[in-house]
XYZ file of C-alpha atoms in Angstrom:
503
model
C 220.382 165.314 210.217
C 222.547 162.675 211.837
C 225.247 163.550 214.326
C 228.914 163.286 213.405
C 229.399 160.452 215.900
C 226.997 158.273 213.934
C 229.387 158.332 210.999
C 232.500 157.477 212.997
C 234.904 155.302 210.966
C 236.319 151.988 212.088
C 239.060 152.222 214.674
C 242.554 153.111 213.471
C 245.131 150.385 214.038
C 248.868 151.035 214.248
C 249.777 148.395 211.658
C 247.283 149.567 209.023
C 246.446 153.248 209.447
C 244.353 153.213 206.248
C 241.574 151.630 208.285
C 240.823 155.052 209.711
C 238.859 155.897 206.555
C 236.642 152.802 206.482
C 232.901 152.896 207.077
C 231.175 149.655 208.072
C 227.534 150.620 207.633
C 224.945 151.402 204.985
C 223.451 154.863 204.493
C 219.671 154.987 204.292
C 217.656 158.211 204.520
C 220.747 160.078 205.633
C 221.449 157.769 208.587
C 223.893 154.900 209.160
C 222.382 151.410 209.263
C 224.615 148.722 210.723
C 222.373 145.655 210.603
C 221.527 143.461 207.642
C 219.729 140.174 207.296
C 222.644 137.983 208.327
C 226.266 138.013 209.385
C 228.382 140.905 208.108
C 230.321 140.202 204.921
C 234.129 140.555 205.042
C 235.920 143.043 202.808
C 239.472 142.200 201.688
C 242.686 143.922 200.684
C 243.499 142.191 197.359
C 247.222 142.841 197.724
C 247.485 140.851 200.965
C 244.324 138.771 201.206
C 243.654 140.238 204.659
C 240.231 141.289 205.918
C 240.099 145.079 206.278
C 236.442 145.628 207.185
C 232.976 144.110 207.304
C 229.834 145.297 205.531
C 226.179 144.710 206.404
C 224.484 141.977 204.379
C 221.339 143.785 203.245
C 218.184 141.790 202.656
C 214.692 142.685 201.444
C 213.883 144.608 204.634
C 216.864 146.952 204.300
C 216.287 147.331 200.554
C 212.690 148.308 201.235
C 213.783 150.959 203.748
C 216.167 152.448 201.187
C 213.622 152.457 198.361
C 210.982 154.010 200.613
C 213.429 156.729 201.639
C 214.245 157.450 197.995
C 210.541 157.486 197.107
C 209.709 159.971 199.873
C 212.562 162.246 198.818
C 211.424 162.110 195.198
C 207.710 162.587 195.845
C 207.805 165.557 198.218
C 210.054 167.898 200.133
C 213.031 170.084 199.255
C 214.433 167.860 196.501
C 211.149 167.700 194.642
C 210.795 171.484 194.684
C 214.448 172.358 194.055
C 215.149 174.385 190.929
C 217.563 172.938 188.353
C 220.126 175.560 189.322
C 219.961 174.226 192.874
C 220.759 170.707 191.689
C 223.618 172.117 189.638
C 225.098 173.907 192.675
C 224.914 170.772 194.827
C 226.621 168.642 192.194
C 229.393 171.221 191.833
C 229.805 171.263 195.606
C 230.047 167.462 195.602
C 232.785 167.654 192.948
C 234.720 170.074 195.161
C 234.368 167.741 198.149
C 235.549 164.800 196.062
C 238.740 166.683 195.281
C 239.179 167.946 198.842
C 239.032 164.365 200.121
C 240.898 163.017 197.117
C 243.898 161.605 198.975
C 241.687 159.753 201.436
C 239.429 158.396 198.698
C 242.303 157.312 196.463
C 244.033 155.465 199.310
C 240.763 153.833 200.278
C 240.220 152.737 196.678
C 243.701 151.255 196.387
C 243.305 149.470 199.718
C 239.935 147.952 198.792
C 240.372 147.406 195.031
C 244.134 146.912 194.681
C 244.562 149.339 191.785
C 247.637 151.532 191.457
C 247.413 154.612 193.640
C 248.160 156.940 190.722
C 245.209 155.479 188.809
C 242.982 155.864 191.852
C 244.016 159.505 192.221
C 243.888 160.470 188.553
C 240.933 158.452 187.316
C 238.680 157.560 190.232
C 239.007 160.933 191.965
C 240.161 163.331 189.232
C 237.927 162.044 186.444
C 235.107 161.482 188.939
C 235.115 165.176 189.827
C 235.174 166.085 186.136
C 232.164 163.827 185.427
C 230.251 165.461 188.288
C 230.942 168.947 186.942
C 229.981 167.925 183.430
C 226.661 166.440 184.526
C 225.992 169.403 186.822
C 225.846 171.590 183.735
C 223.096 169.467 182.231
C 220.769 170.102 185.180
C 219.913 173.560 183.813
C 219.717 172.466 180.173
C 216.896 169.932 180.259
C 214.410 171.114 177.666
C 211.273 170.126 175.810
C 210.107 170.970 172.297
C 207.324 173.106 170.846
C 205.382 171.099 168.251
C 203.298 172.013 165.222
C 200.290 169.719 164.810
C 199.387 168.780 161.245
C 195.877 167.306 161.648
C 193.127 170.015 161.981
C 190.401 168.011 163.732
C 187.690 168.885 164.452
C 187.409 171.845 162.048
C 187.804 175.242 163.658
C 189.783 173.994 166.672
C 193.357 175.155 167.123
C 196.023 173.464 169.177
C 199.308 174.213 170.827
C 201.533 171.294 171.738
C 204.824 170.788 173.455
C 206.858 168.168 175.312
C 208.061 168.083 178.910
C 211.120 166.168 180.117
C 210.577 164.900 183.664
C 212.739 162.758 185.979
C 212.010 159.053 185.698
C 211.791 158.617 189.488
C 213.651 156.272 191.841
C 216.766 154.740 190.295
C 218.398 151.470 191.322
C 222.087 151.874 190.479
C 224.135 148.676 190.576
C 227.855 149.023 189.941
C 230.879 146.708 189.524
C 234.107 146.404 191.460
C 236.659 147.433 188.830
C 236.204 151.236 189.157
C 234.103 151.548 192.317
C 234.190 155.302 192.917
C 234.051 156.357 189.269
C 231.192 153.954 188.515
C 229.243 155.338 191.483
C 229.687 158.843 190.073
C 228.665 157.686 186.588
C 225.343 156.475 187.998
C 224.640 159.117 190.630
C 225.562 162.256 188.671
C 223.091 161.980 185.756
C 220.308 160.747 188.012
C 220.682 163.749 190.319
C 221.068 166.187 187.432
C 217.739 164.940 186.080
C 216.037 165.245 189.480
C 215.815 161.531 190.310
C 216.662 159.867 193.611
C 218.993 156.883 193.929
C 219.514 153.625 195.756
C 223.112 152.614 195.019
C 224.276 149.017 195.384
C 228.089 148.728 195.132
C 229.767 145.400 194.467
C 230.194 143.305 197.590
C 233.963 143.275 196.994
C 234.325 147.082 196.968
C 231.746 148.984 199.031
C 234.055 151.379 200.849
C 234.404 154.408 198.557
C 230.696 154.329 197.653
C 229.839 154.678 201.339
C 232.297 157.526 201.765
C 230.881 159.214 198.663
C 227.373 159.001 200.149
C 228.600 160.848 203.224
C 230.010 163.569 200.988
C 226.633 163.764 199.231
C 225.075 164.676 202.572
C 227.895 167.100 203.371
C 227.318 168.827 200.028
C 223.752 169.559 201.113
C 221.647 166.979 199.300
C 218.541 166.173 201.365
C 218.430 162.821 203.182
C 216.991 160.034 201.064
C 218.138 161.479 197.752
C 221.120 159.082 197.691
C 221.041 155.852 199.680
C 223.683 153.109 199.701
C 222.958 149.484 200.527
C 225.641 146.803 200.752
C 225.489 143.058 200.327
C 225.501 140.254 197.825
C 224.193 140.601 194.321
C 222.007 137.514 194.512
C 220.236 138.840 197.626
C 220.493 142.629 198.019
C 220.862 143.236 194.289
C 218.031 140.911 193.356
C 215.714 142.453 195.975
C 216.509 145.933 194.654
C 215.824 144.966 191.032
C 212.528 143.316 191.982
C 211.261 146.104 194.253
C 208.048 147.660 192.878
C 209.151 151.118 194.042
C 212.018 151.237 191.541
C 211.338 153.118 188.296
C 214.660 152.592 186.514
C 217.576 150.181 186.812
C 221.054 151.323 185.787
C 223.473 148.397 185.792
C 227.125 147.988 184.896
C 228.565 144.492 185.095
C 228.706 141.128 183.380
C 226.537 140.209 180.421
C 225.257 137.146 182.291
C 223.903 139.201 185.185
C 222.742 141.961 182.855
C 220.481 139.507 181.030
C 218.897 138.446 184.333
C 218.309 142.075 185.294
C 216.877 142.887 181.871
C 214.363 140.040 182.117
C 213.350 141.069 185.635
C 212.938 144.698 184.573
C 210.571 143.724 181.784
C 208.223 141.999 184.247
C 207.271 145.447 185.557
C 208.307 147.492 182.481
C 210.964 149.310 184.474
C 213.300 151.495 182.484
C 216.682 149.831 182.193
C 220.172 150.608 180.918
C 222.835 147.907 180.803
C 226.560 148.492 180.285
C 227.907 144.955 179.991
C 230.917 142.916 178.956
C 233.344 143.108 176.099
C 236.060 141.309 174.163
C 237.541 144.281 172.399
C 239.794 143.812 169.356
C 243.034 145.727 168.850
C 243.688 145.801 165.091
C 247.251 146.646 164.021
C 247.739 147.496 160.336
C 251.069 147.117 158.553
C 251.550 150.879 158.090
C 251.468 151.701 161.807
C 254.125 153.096 164.119
C 255.249 149.731 165.550
C 256.587 150.968 168.880
C 253.456 153.008 169.483
C 251.262 150.051 168.588
C 253.126 147.732 170.964
C 252.846 150.207 173.821
C 249.198 150.826 172.968
C 248.381 147.125 172.905
C 250.047 146.698 176.298
C 248.104 149.586 177.808
C 244.877 148.288 176.248
C 245.067 144.940 178.056
C 247.201 145.498 181.156
C 245.653 148.765 182.377
C 243.890 148.084 185.699
C 245.131 144.476 185.486
C 242.879 143.867 182.487
C 239.820 144.374 184.686
C 238.225 146.749 182.185
C 235.113 146.082 180.122
C 236.831 147.533 177.037
C 240.171 145.791 177.643
C 241.947 145.083 174.362
C 241.987 141.333 174.916
C 242.082 140.281 171.221
C 245.129 141.408 169.234
C 244.996 141.095 165.449
C 248.190 142.085 163.606
C 248.615 142.266 159.834
C 251.133 139.848 158.312
C 254.590 141.332 158.072
C 254.426 142.912 161.524
C 252.874 140.048 163.483
C 256.032 138.512 164.952
C 257.548 141.890 165.818
C 254.454 143.291 167.498
C 253.564 140.160 169.443
C 257.111 139.605 170.658
C 257.395 143.263 171.617
C 254.207 142.942 173.660
C 255.473 139.753 175.300
C 258.754 141.437 176.233
C 256.857 144.296 177.847
C 254.621 141.871 179.741
C 257.579 139.904 181.043
C 259.267 143.062 182.344
C 256.297 144.435 184.296
C 256.559 144.687 188.082
C 253.837 143.159 190.236
C 253.065 144.550 193.659
C 250.906 146.639 195.932
C 249.164 149.623 194.415
C 250.759 151.751 197.126
C 254.258 150.974 195.790
C 255.307 153.544 193.172
C 257.328 150.881 191.334
C 254.305 148.640 190.750
C 252.990 148.306 187.196
C 250.545 145.438 187.742
C 248.477 145.254 190.911
C 246.415 142.357 192.249
C 243.146 141.102 190.880
C 240.065 141.817 192.947
C 239.620 138.510 194.785
C 240.884 134.986 195.239
C 237.862 133.706 193.329
C 238.571 135.957 190.365
C 242.277 135.100 190.430
C 241.342 131.422 190.162
C 238.919 132.183 187.320
C 241.658 133.904 185.310
C 244.130 131.087 186.027
C 241.517 128.574 184.853
C 241.242 130.448 181.554
C 245.010 130.359 181.161
C 244.905 126.582 181.597
C 242.092 126.374 179.045
C 244.123 128.463 176.615
C 247.078 126.106 176.865
C 244.791 123.126 176.299
C 243.296 124.841 173.241
C 246.722 125.110 171.619
C 247.660 128.692 172.504
C 251.381 129.413 172.746
C 252.326 131.318 175.919
C 254.975 133.954 175.167
C 254.851 135.661 178.570
C 253.239 135.134 181.954
C 250.859 132.244 182.368
C 251.325 131.991 186.126
C 250.078 133.479 189.358
C 252.213 135.970 191.228
C 254.121 135.208 194.387
C 252.846 135.935 197.879
C 249.433 136.016 199.500
C 247.803 138.620 197.246
C 245.602 137.863 194.254
C 248.196 138.392 191.502
C 248.349 137.016 187.956
C 251.347 137.713 185.753
C 250.540 139.579 182.518
C 250.023 136.859 179.948
C 250.411 136.869 176.155
C 249.052 134.002 174.041
C 250.123 133.736 170.396
C 248.522 131.811 167.526
C 245.232 131.177 169.317
C 242.410 129.733 167.184
C 239.514 132.111 166.542
C 237.019 129.632 167.975
C 238.956 129.083 171.205
C 237.224 129.942 174.464
C 239.953 132.392 175.425
C 239.322 134.208 172.126
C 235.551 134.303 172.488
C 234.900 134.641 176.236
C 235.585 137.628 178.472
C 238.405 136.790 180.891
C 238.564 140.180 182.654
C 242.212 139.850 183.553
C 245.694 140.580 182.148
C 245.444 138.012 179.358
C 245.641 138.813 175.624
C 245.305 136.469 172.645
C 247.054 137.271 169.337
C 246.442 136.216 165.737
C 247.759 137.374 162.346
C 245.568 138.489 159.448
C 246.179 139.205 155.767
C 243.621 141.635 154.337
C 241.374 144.335 155.762
C 238.396 142.078 155.079
C 240.068 139.444 157.252
C 240.530 141.999 160.027
C 236.848 142.975 159.923
C 235.719 139.355 159.899
C 237.878 138.444 162.906
C 237.037 141.588 164.867
C 233.282 141.126 164.394
C 233.343 137.400 165.129
C 232.279 137.948 168.740
C 229.130 138.070 170.834
C 230.340 141.415 172.158
C 230.673 144.866 170.629
C 231.788 147.371 173.227
C 235.085 148.823 171.990
C 237.778 148.393 169.349
C 240.970 150.160 168.356
C 242.767 150.601 165.036
C 246.487 151.287 164.806
C 247.520 152.846 161.514
C 249.004 155.937 159.881
C 246.792 155.608 156.777
C 243.687 157.707 157.355
C 241.967 156.375 154.233
C 242.206 152.762 155.398
C 241.096 153.740 158.909
C 238.036 155.641 157.672
C 237.005 152.706 155.543
C 237.301 150.314 158.456
C 235.525 152.330 161.160
C 231.937 151.885 159.833
C 232.499 148.147 159.411
C 233.546 147.444 163.006
C 230.739 146.280 165.321
C 231.588 148.361 168.387
C 230.063 151.212 170.338
C 233.422 153.011 170.390
C 236.248 152.790 167.849
C 239.540 154.355 168.897
C 242.346 155.165 166.466
C 245.937 155.032 167.739
C 244.652 154.983 171.320
C 242.512 152.702 173.489
C 240.298 153.087 176.573
C 240.019 156.839 176.101
C 236.720 158.077 177.605
C 235.224 161.529 178.106
C 231.980 162.678 179.770
C 230.877 164.243 176.483
C 231.431 161.069 174.411
C 228.597 158.482 174.475
C 229.781 155.076 175.676
C 228.019 151.754 175.276
C 227.915 148.611 173.238
C 226.585 146.732 170.257
C 225.229 143.173 170.511
C 225.587 141.569 173.960
C 227.648 144.459 175.319
C 224.552 146.250 176.526
C 221.582 148.537 176.017
C 221.762 152.316 176.195
C 224.662 154.705 176.559
C 226.678 156.325 179.305
C 227.819 159.970 179.104
C 226.669 162.996 177.157
C 223.111 163.989 176.342
C 222.333 160.355 175.491
C 222.938 159.383 179.120
C 220.802 162.158 180.601
C 217.844 161.138 178.464
C 217.928 157.696 180.070
C 216.929 159.295 183.388
C 214.047 161.304 181.913
C 210.507 160.585 180.746
C 209.126 162.603 177.841
C 205.524 163.815 178.207
C 203.504 165.239 175.327
C 201.064 168.068 176.093
C 198.257 169.088 173.737
C 196.005 172.110 174.431
C 192.901 172.888 172.379
C 191.541 176.434 172.190
């Protein structure tokens, strides 16, 4: 086991005391690794644009060390021989540690990601602990089946048959920057419950809470090598991890573009793969809804986490008769929202993750104007040095427009009216994506008729972005392969083996 001095954080500075929680190393086989293949990569505070830390730029050599460590931990030693109840206890201990260090982790998340501190505390830390406890319970409930064989061959021979569920092996977990701590938990928890080992690659923009979480994994008592964290760029560290022959399964959350590349690479070696990808989720408002509730719901659907959510309600379809009222109400809310640091309790919209992403969102706003969209609110960057974009509402946007069809991943919503329920279904399903959708109505009959017709992995009614560890989450079409959460998720970290005994 490494000494405490090896895990010393970066020096505290008087002007930014949050730096006291930052780790500037990778964790491989339970030990800190400071060196990568090139110069360290800067990490920024999105609210100020200032550099707050540096991370190692891992290359193939560091990736290989991490995969080898995970392979050794999986193949032999205490983790391999640990009973399911032991894995359950360690996951529960990790959940306790997450809560005990919740203030530190939430502040670190807000500093590195820019999200509102309350969201970091309630969702990243609070929900993260809940997800760990939920998955801990599954560790002792992995079962096989007893089978009855129907073919008596050869005559006179009897058989007993059953199935075994075994861990898939070494998992490459690659996560995005929008919910860094929670996404790390989503990948680590089911893998550990199943008995796998993990090499986690956080996004290069937001490595800090993943590294701190890995330290807590060791503190909880997980053996070295069970969870390893490498940092670096996706095109180098991520690509080397995906291509490594020692990886048995790839679990990726991110863009559809990158997910397709990972899926192709996985097939070259028939690695197991799950992909939770992009979305362009419709918010469908029927003319019998509670208007105020629908307006507030539409605002939360798109502006939560600055619109940096894969299920963000970025397409708003409102039935004729309510269209003007709903869209104007949403625009008024957008115009009144306060931009600022996530540490400021008055802030309602924080910064986007990076200068590059801020420019990407602003480019889409320019495209939307050129395509004939009418800007009712926002449409501009925020003031100051941070990566802010004002919440933006486009009205009367053509269905074929790029801002209607392409994922922007920012606080930008496009609105259109519709007449009939058939029109609503046609517009909602006219997308390459199918991750989420929400219906806003007080007529249960109309809602129940619509739900089966919507191409989406999750359909919410009078709410949006509601997730639970027991509710499978994933997408239709180009929104991904596989599911997060629930029994469906656990099965993605297991191999099923059939056993047949003749006697």
